Amino acid sequence: MFALADCNNFFVSCERVFRPDLEGRPVVVLSGNDGCVVSRSNEAKALGIPMGAPLYQIKELVDRERVVCFSSNFSLYGDLSDRVMSILRKHTSRFEQYSIDESFLNIDHVPAEQQKSYCEQLVRYIRVGVGIPVSIGIASSKTLAKVAAKYAKKYPGYHGVCEIRTEQQRVKALSDFEIGDVWGIGRKAKAKLTAAGITTALQFADQPAAFARKLLNKPGWLTWQELRGVDAIDITQLPMKQSVTTSRTFATALSDQSLLEQQIANFCAHCARQLRTQQSVAQQVYVYAHTSAFRTDIQQHYLSELVTLPVPTSGDRELIAYALAAFRRAYRPGVLYKKAGVVLMKIIPEAAVVPDLFEATDRDKEKRLQRALDQIDDRHGRRAIIYGSQLLSDERVYKTEHKSPLYTTDLRDIITIKA
DNA sequence: TCTGGGGTCCTAGGACCC
DNA sequence: TCTGGGGTCCTAGGACCC
């Protein structure tokens, strides 16, 4: 059996941990640049605020109903996520974190008839210990466990935990479940199934295998098996990420080359730092920038450059140099760039790098320098020391008007709160 | 005027080889 | 003028996830 643990309205719940006065009030968390709604409290959902709604489109509702808005604060969410996950990890026989707020657990060390009450205890423990509300679904496949978790979240009577254990429970749960809400069924698949007259998860599960395979290919076929109770989807994560991205939308479009270059350098350094924490190196750097797709009044432009590195690396200096050279080749003056990003690709373990005997760069020296820079950052805070090509202040290009303090990670913020 | 960010997997089609 | 068949590898793009 699998148990799926899912944090309720995670980002909003994180903000409320430090603002208990917001319990019972409509609260939303916004995406980068305070653009869209990415997390909603139950009260905000009840007001009809849809997921992904642009803030400016719901401004009137937000003002009238006094909805509390937060800019996203990922160091806070990451920190609280770690606390929740470490408790879950400690109390399970196998643990796979699936996202910042979800994980799949094996609880085979607990007898079947006690698994539900065991999970109820976990829910209570996390609620009291960390302050985050969690729902758990238990079933024989991950997709069914996700279905169960949705019921656990929806009906307070379940006390946060719902099981799909018997065939009757499976049929009942799926017959009430909209096909588009099934894990793995996205917009396209839903449209195809609806056109074929299928609207519930049970109708889909009751089709012959060939139907699923033909209409939705392999992914849909796996989902079909899972809905019938067969464990078919493996989410075991690779020890290393295969690509690392940093990208941002700017508050107002930029055409200034040096400002854009500073952003590219920042993105690059941010990606590279992640590589180093997993002891890996990248073989390719991809740089892109483009105009706003929502602007119909200007000519659209998409700039992109892919660079294959002569020697794989995770060093800031080298990666920034390649990324900037690539950007300069593709940059077009006068274009209003709304978003830009850097992707490090073809990632391999650092230990797998074959040294180039004839190379001029002293790699050992580069590594020592990078380690020293990272140590300074660790001791004095992120971006305590940066390359001259990086932009020091982000306020000129991004908007975060509603950001909460860094309660859990930054001492200065805590002192400010006390004051 | 204002519309997020970071991933993975699958598939079709092209390049290339024998 | 006629012009095979089968395999692998790589890549770009689509679909999906949170």
PDB file of N, CA, C and O (backbone and C1' of nucleotides) in Angstrom, chain A residues 99 101 146 184 189, chain C residues 11 15-18:
ATOM      1  N   SER A  99       7.262  16.460  -4.362  1.00  0.00           N
ATOM      2  CA  SER A  99       7.328  17.893  -4.651  1.00  0.00           C
ATOM      3  C   SER A  99       7.557  18.611  -3.335  1.00  0.00           C
ATOM      4  O   SER A  99       7.724  17.968  -2.294  1.00  0.00           O
ATOM      5  N   ASP A 101       5.558  19.928  -1.437  1.00  0.00           N
ATOM      6  CA  ASP A 101       4.514  19.703  -0.424  1.00  0.00           C
ATOM      7  C   ASP A 101       3.891  18.310  -0.470  1.00  0.00           C
ATOM      8  O   ASP A 101       2.868  18.086   0.162  1.00  0.00           O
ATOM      9  N   LYS A 146      -3.662   9.299  -4.465  1.00  0.00           N
ATOM     10  CA  LYS A 146      -3.929  10.730  -4.693  1.00  0.00           C
ATOM     11  C   LYS A 146      -5.429  10.998  -4.658  1.00  0.00           C
ATOM     12  O   LYS A 146      -5.877  12.031  -4.140  1.00  0.00           O
ATOM     13  N   GLY A 184      -2.279  12.802 -13.758  1.00  0.00           N
ATOM     14  CA  GLY A 184      -1.787  12.301 -15.041  1.00  0.00           C
ATOM     15  C   GLY A 184      -2.723  12.604 -16.202  1.00  0.00           C
ATOM     16  O   GLY A 184      -2.346  12.460 -17.357  1.00  0.00           O
ATOM     17  N   ALA A 189      -5.750  15.298 -22.534  1.00  0.00           N
ATOM     18  CA  ALA A 189      -6.312  13.967 -22.310  1.00  0.00           C
ATOM     19  C   ALA A 189      -7.774  14.076 -21.888  1.00  0.00           C
ATOM     20  O   ALA A 189      -8.620  13.291 -22.321  1.00  0.00           O
TER      21      ALA A 189
ATOM     22  P    DT C  11      21.612  15.798 -29.228  1.00  0.00           P
ATOM     23  O5'  DT C  11      20.267  16.373 -29.815  1.00  0.00           O
ATOM     24  C5'  DT C  11      20.111  16.464 -31.238  1.00  0.00           C
ATOM     25  C4'  DT C  11      18.745  17.023 -31.530  1.00  0.00           C
ATOM     26  C3'  DT C  11      18.278  18.035 -30.486  1.00  0.00           C
ATOM     27  O3'  DT C  11      17.809  19.194 -31.152  1.00  0.00           O
ATOM     28  C1'  DT C  11      16.667  16.312 -30.720  1.00  0.00           C
ATOM     29  P    DA C  15       0.074  18.576 -26.942  1.00  0.00           P
ATOM     30  O5'  DA C  15       0.159  17.922 -25.491  1.00  0.00           O
ATOM     31  C5'  DA C  15       0.349  16.518 -25.371  1.00  0.00           C
ATOM     32  C4'  DA C  15       0.636  16.187 -23.940  1.00  0.00           C
ATOM     33  C3'  DA C  15      -0.259  16.954 -22.934  1.00  0.00           C
ATOM     34  O3'  DA C  15      -1.098  16.014 -22.266  1.00  0.00           O
ATOM     35  C1'  DA C  15       2.045  16.954 -22.282  1.00  0.00           C
ATOM     36  P    DC C  16      -2.180  16.490 -21.205  1.00  0.00           P
ATOM     37  O5'  DC C  16      -1.376  16.403 -19.834  1.00  0.00           O
ATOM     38  C5'  DC C  16      -0.777  15.172 -19.461  1.00  0.00           C
ATOM     39  C4'  DC C  16       0.207  15.415 -18.341  1.00  0.00           C
ATOM     40  C3'  DC C  16      -0.359  16.283 -17.228  1.00  0.00           C
ATOM     41  O3'  DC C  16      -0.956  15.485 -16.232  1.00  0.00           O
ATOM     42  C1'  DC C  16       1.956  16.724 -17.710  1.00  0.00           C
ATOM     43  P    DC C  17      -1.639  16.172 -14.957  1.00  0.00           P
ATOM     44  O5'  DC C  17      -0.423  16.493 -13.990  1.00  0.00           O
ATOM     45  C5'  DC C  17       0.353  15.417 -13.486  1.00  0.00           C
ATOM     46  C4'  DC C  17       1.494  15.958 -12.674  1.00  0.00           C
ATOM     47  C3'  DC C  17       1.085  17.061 -11.702  1.00  0.00           C
ATOM     48  O3'  DC C  17       0.632  16.496 -10.503  1.00  0.00           O
ATOM     49  C1'  DC C  17       3.138  17.602 -12.814  1.00  0.00           C
ATOM     50  P    DC C  18      -0.192  17.369  -9.476  1.00  0.00           P
ATOM     51  O5'  DC C  18       0.880  18.281  -8.748  1.00  0.00           O
ATOM     52  C5'  DC C  18       1.912  17.669  -7.985  1.00  0.00           C
ATOM     53  C4'  DC C  18       2.867  18.760  -7.545  1.00  0.00           C
ATOM     54  C3'  DC C  18       2.164  19.836  -6.701  1.00  0.00           C
ATOM     55  O3'  DC C  18       2.833  20.007  -5.472  1.00  0.00           O
ATOM     56  C1'  DC C  18       3.377  20.830  -8.514  1.00  0.00           C
TER      57       DC C  18
END
